[in-house]
PDB file of C-alpha atoms and ligand atoms in Angstrom:
ATOM      1  CA  MET A   1     -55.274-181.242 101.945  1.00 91.00           C
ATOM      2  CA  PRO A   2     -55.272-183.151  98.621  1.00 95.00           C
ATOM      3  CA  ILE A   3     -53.730-186.635  98.643  1.00 97.00           C
ATOM      4  CA  VAL A   4     -52.184-187.811  95.379  1.00 96.00           C
ATOM      5  CA  ARG A   5     -50.103-190.961  94.855  1.00 97.00           C
ATOM      6  CA  ASN A   6     -50.247-191.453  98.630  1.00 96.00           C
ATOM      7  CA  LYS A   7     -48.587-188.084  99.248  1.00 97.00           C
ATOM      8  CA  LYS A   8     -50.060-185.073 101.003  1.00 97.00           C
ATOM      9  CA  ILE A   9     -49.951-181.990  98.804  1.00 98.00           C
ATOM     10  CA  GLU A  10     -50.107-178.493 100.240  1.00 98.00           C
ATOM     11  CA  VAL A  11     -51.762-176.119  97.752  1.00 98.00           C
ATOM     12  CA  LEU A  12     -49.766-172.934  97.107  1.00 98.00           C
ATOM     13  CA  PHE A  13     -51.676-171.483  94.152  1.00 98.00           C
ATOM     14  CA  THR A  14     -55.221-172.621  93.368  1.00 98.00           C
ATOM     15  CA  ALA A  15     -56.609-173.215  89.878  1.00 98.00           C
ATOM     16  CA  GLU A  16     -58.757-170.097  90.311  1.00 98.00           C
ATOM     17  CA  GLN A  17     -55.815-167.907  91.339  1.00 98.00           C
ATOM     18  CA  ILE A  18     -53.786-169.158  88.380  1.00 98.00           C
ATOM     19  CA  SER A  19     -56.627-168.609  85.924  1.00 98.00           C
ATOM     20  CA  ARG A  20     -57.182-165.045  87.131  1.00 98.00           C
ATOM     21  CA  ARG A  21     -53.455-164.283  86.985  1.00 98.00           C
ATOM     22  CA  ASN A  22     -53.196-165.791  83.479  1.00 98.00           C
ATOM     23  CA  ARG A  23     -55.893-163.417  82.253  1.00 98.00           C
ATOM     24  CA  GLU A  24     -54.043-160.451  83.758  1.00 98.00           C
ATOM     25  CA  LEU A  25     -50.754-161.606  82.226  1.00 98.00           C
ATOM     26  CA  ALA A  26     -52.357-161.983  78.793  1.00 98.00           C
ATOM     27  CA  GLU A  27     -53.763-158.467  79.029  1.00 98.00           C
ATOM     28  CA  GLU A  28     -50.375-157.055  80.137  1.00 98.00           C
ATOM     29  CA  ILE A  29     -48.611-158.847  77.289  1.00 98.00           C
ATOM     30  CA  ALA A  30     -51.205-157.694  74.747  1.00 98.00           C
ATOM     31  CA  LEU A  31     -50.719-154.101  75.909  1.00 97.00           C
ATOM     32  CA  GLY A  32     -46.927-154.464  75.642  1.00 97.00           C
ATOM     33  CA  ASP A  33     -44.747-153.676  72.655  1.00 95.00           C
ATOM     34  CA  LEU A  34     -44.166-157.125  71.142  1.00 98.00           C
ATOM     35  CA  ASN A  35     -44.680-156.924  67.387  1.00 97.00           C
ATOM     36  CA  ASP A  36     -46.366-160.007  65.858  1.00 97.00           C
ATOM     37  CA  PRO A  37     -44.758-162.258  68.474  1.00 98.00           C
ATOM     38  CA  LEU A  38     -43.573-165.792  67.977  1.00 98.00           C
ATOM     39  CA  VAL A  39     -44.502-167.490  71.241  1.00 98.00           C
ATOM     40  CA  ILE A  40     -42.220-170.369  72.259  1.00 98.00           C
ATOM     41  CA  SER A  41     -43.241-172.760  75.032  1.00 98.00           C
ATOM     42  CA  ILE A  42     -40.265-174.357  76.773  1.00 98.00           C
ATOM     43  CA  LEU A  43     -41.055-178.037  77.247  1.00 97.00           C
ATOM     44  CA  LYS A  44     -41.846-179.959  79.150  1.00 95.00           C
ATOM     45  CA  GLY A  45     -42.725-178.048  82.322  1.00 95.00           C
ATOM     46  CA  SER A  46     -44.532-175.119  80.679  1.00 98.00           C
ATOM     47  CA  PHE A  47     -47.005-177.103  78.570  1.00 98.00           C
ATOM     48  CA  VAL A  48     -50.022-176.594  80.849  1.00 98.00           C
ATOM     49  CA  PHE A  49     -49.277-172.938  81.552  1.00 98.00           C
ATOM     50  CA  ALA A  50     -48.684-172.266  77.851  1.00 98.00           C
ATOM     51  CA  ALA A  51     -51.918-174.021  76.863  1.00 98.00           C
ATOM     52  CA  ASP A  52     -53.927-171.860  79.264  1.00 98.00           C
ATOM     53  CA  LEU A  53     -52.065-168.600  78.610  1.00 98.00           C
ATOM     54  CA  ILE A  54     -52.386-168.741  74.815  1.00 98.00           C
ATOM     55  CA  ARG A  55     -56.164-169.197  75.124  1.00 98.00           C
ATOM     56  CA  LYS A  56     -56.249-166.062  77.296  1.00 98.00           C
ATOM     57  CA  PHE A  57     -54.284-164.352  74.512  1.00 98.00           C
ATOM     58  CA  HIS A  58     -57.224-164.912  72.201  1.00 96.00           C
ATOM     59  CA  LYS A  59     -59.510-163.017  74.575  1.00 94.00           C
ATOM     60  CA  ALA A  60     -56.877-160.303  75.000  1.00 98.00           C
ATOM     61  CA  GLY A  61     -56.737-159.793  71.217  1.00 97.00           C
ATOM     62  CA  LEU A  62     -53.337-161.377  70.550  1.00 97.00           C
ATOM     63  CA  SER A  63     -53.028-163.865  67.688  1.00 97.00           C
ATOM     64  CA  PRO A  64     -49.423-165.084  67.785  1.00 98.00           C
ATOM     65  CA  GLU A  65     -47.655-168.018  66.170  1.00 98.00           C
ATOM     66  CA  VAL A  66     -46.941-170.692  68.795  1.00 98.00           C
ATOM     67  CA  GLU A  67     -43.920-172.977  68.781  1.00 98.00           C
ATOM     68  CA  PHE A  68     -42.182-175.380  71.139  1.00 98.00           C
ATOM     69  CA  ILE A  69     -38.624-176.039  72.188  1.00 98.00           C
ATOM     70  CA  SER A  70     -37.506-178.815  74.478  1.00 97.00           C
ATOM     71  CA  ILE A  71     -34.620-177.891  76.736  1.00 94.00           C
ATOM     72  CA  SER A  72     -32.964-180.230  79.189  1.00 88.00           C
ATOM     73  CA  SER A  73     -31.151-178.743  82.149  1.00 75.00           C
ATOM     74  CA  TYR A  74     -30.884-181.838  84.253  1.00 64.00           C
ATOM     75  CA  GLY A  75     -29.903-185.405  83.409  1.00 49.00           C
ATOM     76  CA  ALA A  76     -30.413-186.642  79.839  1.00 43.00           C
ATOM     77  CA  GLY A  77     -26.674-187.155  79.564  1.00 42.00           C
ATOM     78  CA  THR A  78     -25.799-183.508  80.092  1.00 45.00           C
ATOM     79  CA  ASP A  79     -23.490-182.018  82.692  1.00 52.00           C
ATOM     80  CA  ALA A  80     -25.571-180.855  85.635  1.00 60.00           C
ATOM     81  CA  GLY A  81     -26.756-177.353  84.942  1.00 64.00           C
ATOM     82  CA  THR A  82     -25.673-177.242  81.291  1.00 83.00           C
ATOM     83  CA  PRO A  83     -28.805-176.826  79.187  1.00 91.00           C
ATOM     84  CA  THR A  84     -29.068-178.515  75.805  1.00 94.00           C
ATOM     85  CA  VAL A  85     -31.673-178.408  73.040  1.00 97.00           C
ATOM     86  CA  LEU A  86     -33.479-181.754  72.888  1.00 96.00           C
ATOM     87  CA  ARG A  87     -35.975-180.632  70.228  1.00 97.00           C
ATOM     88  CA  ASP A  88     -35.664-177.338  68.400  1.00 98.00           C
ATOM     89  CA  VAL A  89     -38.221-174.893  66.987  1.00 98.00           C
ATOM     90  CA  GLU A  90     -39.054-175.216  63.295  1.00 97.00           C
ATOM     91  CA  THR A  91     -39.540-171.493  62.712  1.00 96.00           C
ATOM     92  CA  GLU A  92     -36.973-168.945  61.525  1.00 97.00           C
ATOM     93  CA  VAL A  93     -36.466-166.574  64.468  1.00 98.00           C
ATOM     94  CA  LYS A  94     -34.282-163.992  62.683  1.00 98.00           C
ATOM     95  CA  GLY A  95     -35.884-160.559  62.943  1.00 98.00           C
ATOM     96  CA  ARG A  96     -38.763-161.834  65.102  1.00 98.00           C
ATOM     97  CA  ASP A  97     -40.092-160.618  68.432  1.00 98.00           C
ATOM     98  CA  ILE A  98     -40.092-163.715  70.646  1.00 98.00           C
ATOM     99  CA  LEU A  99     -42.025-164.468  73.829  1.00 98.00           C
ATOM    100  CA  LEU A 100     -40.548-167.390  75.772  1.00 98.00           C
ATOM    101  CA  ILE A 101     -42.947-169.163  78.142  1.00 98.00           C
ATOM    102  CA  ASP A 102     -41.591-171.184  81.041  1.00 98.00           C
ATOM    103  CA  ASP A 103     -43.006-172.675  84.213  1.00 97.00           C
ATOM    104  CA  ILE A 104     -40.380-171.586  86.748  1.00 97.00           C
ATOM    105  CA  LEU A 105     -37.480-169.210  86.693  1.00 96.00           C
ATOM    106  CA  GLU A 106     -35.063-170.504  89.309  1.00 95.00           C
ATOM    107  CA  SER A 107     -31.290-170.161  88.761  1.00 94.00           C
ATOM    108  CA  GLY A 108     -32.224-168.685  85.400  1.00 95.00           C
ATOM    109  CA  GLY A 109     -29.852-171.030  83.547  1.00 94.00           C
ATOM    110  CA  THR A 110     -32.557-172.522  81.322  1.00 94.00           C
ATOM    111  CA  LEU A 111     -34.107-169.224  80.274  1.00 96.00           C
ATOM    112  CA  LYS A 112     -30.779-167.427  79.873  1.00 96.00           C
ATOM    113  CA  PHE A 113     -29.550-170.227  77.603  1.00 96.00           C
ATOM    114  CA  THR A 114     -32.754-170.176  75.533  1.00 97.00           C
ATOM    115  CA  LYS A 115     -32.911-166.383  75.313  1.00 98.00           C
ATOM    116  CA  ASP A 116     -29.244-166.167  74.245  1.00 97.00           C
ATOM    117  CA  LEU A 117     -29.844-168.905  71.660  1.00 98.00           C
ATOM    118  CA  MET A 118     -32.687-166.896  70.084  1.00 98.00           C
ATOM    119  CA  LEU A 119     -30.651-163.669  70.139  1.00 98.00           C
ATOM    120  CA  SER A 120     -27.678-165.493  68.535  1.00 98.00           C
ATOM    121  CA  ARG A 121     -30.042-166.513  65.718  1.00 98.00           C
ATOM    122  CA  GLY A 122     -30.922-162.877  65.119  1.00 98.00           C
ATOM    123  CA  ALA A 123     -34.186-162.478  67.027  1.00 98.00           C
ATOM    124  CA  ASN A 124     -35.160-158.805  67.176  1.00 98.00           C
ATOM    125  CA  ARG A 125     -36.022-159.078  70.862  1.00 98.00           C
ATOM    126  CA  VAL A 126     -36.788-161.803  73.367  1.00 98.00           C
ATOM    127  CA  ALA A 127     -39.284-161.317  76.203  1.00 98.00           C
ATOM    128  CA  VAL A 128     -39.878-163.866  78.927  1.00 98.00           C
ATOM    129  CA  VAL A 129     -43.008-164.877  80.831  1.00 98.00           C
ATOM    130  CA  ALA A 130     -42.681-167.293  83.765  1.00 98.00           C
ATOM    131  CA  LEU A 131     -45.576-168.537  85.852  1.00 98.00           C
ATOM    132  CA  LEU A 132     -43.404-168.703  88.965  1.00 98.00           C
ATOM    133  CA  ASP A 133     -40.297-166.807  89.994  1.00 98.00           C
ATOM    134  CA  LYS A 134     -37.942-168.130  92.664  1.00 97.00           C
ATOM    135  CA  SER A 135     -36.023-164.887  92.587  1.00 96.00           C
ATOM    136  CA  MET A 136     -33.980-165.786  95.697  1.00 96.00           C
ATOM    137  CA  LYS A 137     -32.371-168.633  93.707  1.00 95.00           C
ATOM    138  CA  ARG A 138     -31.200-166.569  90.745  1.00 95.00           C
ATOM    139  CA  SER A 139     -27.579-166.956  89.639  1.00 94.00           C
ATOM    140  CA  ALA A 140     -27.789-166.196  85.887  1.00 94.00           C
ATOM    141  CA  ASP A 141     -28.142-162.641  84.624  1.00 95.00           C
ATOM    142  CA  ILE A 142     -31.782-162.800  83.540  1.00 96.00           C
ATOM    143  CA  ASN A 143     -35.189-161.677  84.705  1.00 95.00           C
ATOM    144  CA  ALA A 144     -38.695-162.308  83.437  1.00 98.00           C
ATOM    145  CA  ASP A 145     -40.569-159.469  81.753  1.00 98.00           C
ATOM    146  CA  TYR A 146     -43.821-160.963  83.049  1.00 98.00           C
ATOM    147  CA  VAL A 147     -44.210-163.088  86.211  1.00 98.00           C
ATOM    148  CA  GLY A 148     -47.302-164.902  87.458  1.00 98.00           C
ATOM    149  CA  PHE A 149     -46.357-165.328  91.101  1.00 98.00           C
ATOM    150  CA  GLU A 150     -43.323-165.005  93.330  1.00 98.00           C
ATOM    151  CA  CYS A 151     -42.598-168.588  94.459  1.00 98.00           C
ATOM    152  CA  PRO A 152     -41.280-169.615  97.877  1.00 97.00           C
ATOM    153  CA  ASP A 153     -38.033-171.581  97.988  1.00 97.00           C
ATOM    154  CA  LYS A 154     -39.769-174.958  97.852  1.00 97.00           C
ATOM    155  CA  PHE A 155     -39.886-177.698  95.238  1.00 96.00           C
ATOM    156  CA  VAL A 156     -43.307-177.317  93.655  1.00 98.00           C
ATOM    157  CA  VAL A 157     -45.422-179.692  91.588  1.00 98.00           C
ATOM    158  CA  GLY A 158     -48.600-179.573  89.553  1.00 98.00           C
ATOM    159  CA  TYR A 159     -49.899-177.494  86.667  1.00 98.00           C
ATOM    160  CA  GLY A 160     -47.354-179.208  84.394  1.00 98.00           C
ATOM    161  CA  MET A 161     -44.532-179.418  86.929  1.00 98.00           C
ATOM    162  CA  ASP A 162     -43.353-182.819  88.051  1.00 96.00           C
ATOM    163  CA  VAL A 163     -41.348-185.081  90.258  1.00 96.00           C
ATOM    164  CA  SER A 164     -40.149-187.884  87.970  1.00 95.00           C
ATOM    165  CA  HIS A 165     -42.987-187.118  85.508  1.00 96.00           C
ATOM    166  CA  ALA A 166     -45.699-187.401  88.175  1.00 97.00           C
ATOM    167  CA  PHE A 167     -48.101-184.732  89.495  1.00 98.00           C
ATOM    168  CA  ARG A 168     -48.247-182.798  86.196  1.00 98.00           C
ATOM    169  CA  GLU A 169     -52.035-183.274  85.987  1.00 98.00           C
ATOM    170  CA  LEU A 170     -52.821-181.290  89.148  1.00 98.00           C
ATOM    171  CA  PRO A 171     -54.851-178.171  88.292  1.00 98.00           C
ATOM    172  CA  PHE A 172     -53.093-176.268  91.106  1.00 98.00           C
ATOM    173  CA  VAL A 173     -49.474-175.677  92.161  1.00 98.00           C
ATOM    174  CA  GLY A 174     -48.465-177.340  95.410  1.00 98.00           C
ATOM    175  CA  VAL A 175     -45.733-178.817  97.538  1.00 98.00           C
ATOM    176  CA  VAL A 176     -45.414-182.471  98.524  1.00 97.00           C
ATOM    177  CA  THR A 177     -45.344-182.385 102.317  1.00 97.00           C
ATOM    178  CA  GLY A 178     -45.079-186.086 103.145  1.00 95.00           C
ATOM    179  CA  ASP A 179     -46.753-189.486 103.143  1.00 96.00           C
ATOM    180  CA  ALA A 180     -50.525-189.594 103.574  1.00 92.00           C
TER     181      ALA A 180
HETATM  182  P1  IMP B   1     -33.394-172.858  86.205  1.00 63.09           P
HETATM  183  O1  IMP B   1     -32.634-173.189  84.950  1.00 63.09           O
HETATM  184  O2  IMP B   1     -32.585-173.117  87.456  1.00 63.09           O
HETATM  185  O3  IMP B   1     -33.993-171.482  86.198  1.00 63.09           O
HETATM  186  O4  IMP B   1     -34.531-173.935  86.342  1.00 63.09           O
HETATM  187  C1  IMP B   1     -35.682-173.794  85.678  1.00 63.09           C
HETATM  188  C2  IMP B   1     -36.295-175.140  85.374  1.00 63.09           C
HETATM  189  O5  IMP B   1     -36.107-176.090  86.437  1.00 63.09           O
HETATM  190  C3  IMP B   1     -37.776-174.938  85.266  1.00 63.09           C
HETATM  191  O6  IMP B   1     -38.133-174.691  83.926  1.00 63.09           O
HETATM  192  C4  IMP B   1     -38.341-176.218  85.780  1.00 63.09           C
HETATM  193  O7  IMP B   1     -38.523-177.122  84.712  1.00 63.09           O
HETATM  194  C5  IMP B   1     -37.308-176.762  86.737  1.00 63.09           C
HETATM  195  N1  IMP B   1     -37.674-176.454  88.119  1.00 63.09           N
HETATM  196  C6  IMP B   1     -37.121-175.531  88.934  1.00 63.09           C
HETATM  197  N2  IMP B   1     -37.717-175.509  90.131  1.00 63.09           N
HETATM  198  C7  IMP B   1     -38.686-176.450  90.080  1.00 63.09           C
HETATM  199  C8  IMP B   1     -39.691-176.887  91.029  1.00 63.09           C
HETATM  200  O8  IMP B   1     -39.817-176.412  92.169  1.00 63.09           O
HETATM  201  N3  IMP B   1     -40.526-177.865  90.588  1.00 63.09           N
HETATM  202  C9  IMP B   1     -40.458-178.404  89.341  1.00 63.09           C
HETATM  203  N4  IMP B   1     -39.544-178.022  88.423  1.00 63.09           N
HETATM  204  C10 IMP B   1     -38.664-177.049  88.803  1.00 63.09           C
HETATM  205 MG1   MG B   2     -38.684-176.275  82.631  1.00 63.09          MG
END
């Protein structure tokens, strides 16, 4: 079991499993009906997933524009659970087909807020890809069009996901199980 920052980490999804799934997702998305998509990575948690997925897009024959939006759901002076835009996209989304990339779909609050924001700006359609889906935790009326893996009801780290900004560098997704 890997030990990082003096914590034992149980691996849930290996780097190899994620890489294989990313290639499949890219192929599914390329075969889908998004027209000249504007891909938007939701920061910060999705930055590793987005970086890997967009390079699989190249192999799958997709050549999208790629943008970033920073959404805060927790802390940063907001009411708990009320998402806010910390840094917006620079691209006009009116009339565009959008693909939102996020790390985890949990309650769905973050993705529902971001999807509704893009639709309110006149996006033609908004599709969602999430690496992990904690579908048992859903409270908002949203689902992902593309999902990497169903995720158990555990707080996961790695592959961009953090506890207090740590563990993002792990090439796998895991759970902190205790002190080493
Ligand atoms: P939602 O708004 O409840 O769907 O929460 C989604 C966001 O919460 C994700 O984009 C993550 O940034 C964060 N999040 C939810 N579950 C986890 C987890 O297990 N580990 C790390 N971040 C998480
Ligand atoms: Mg996030």
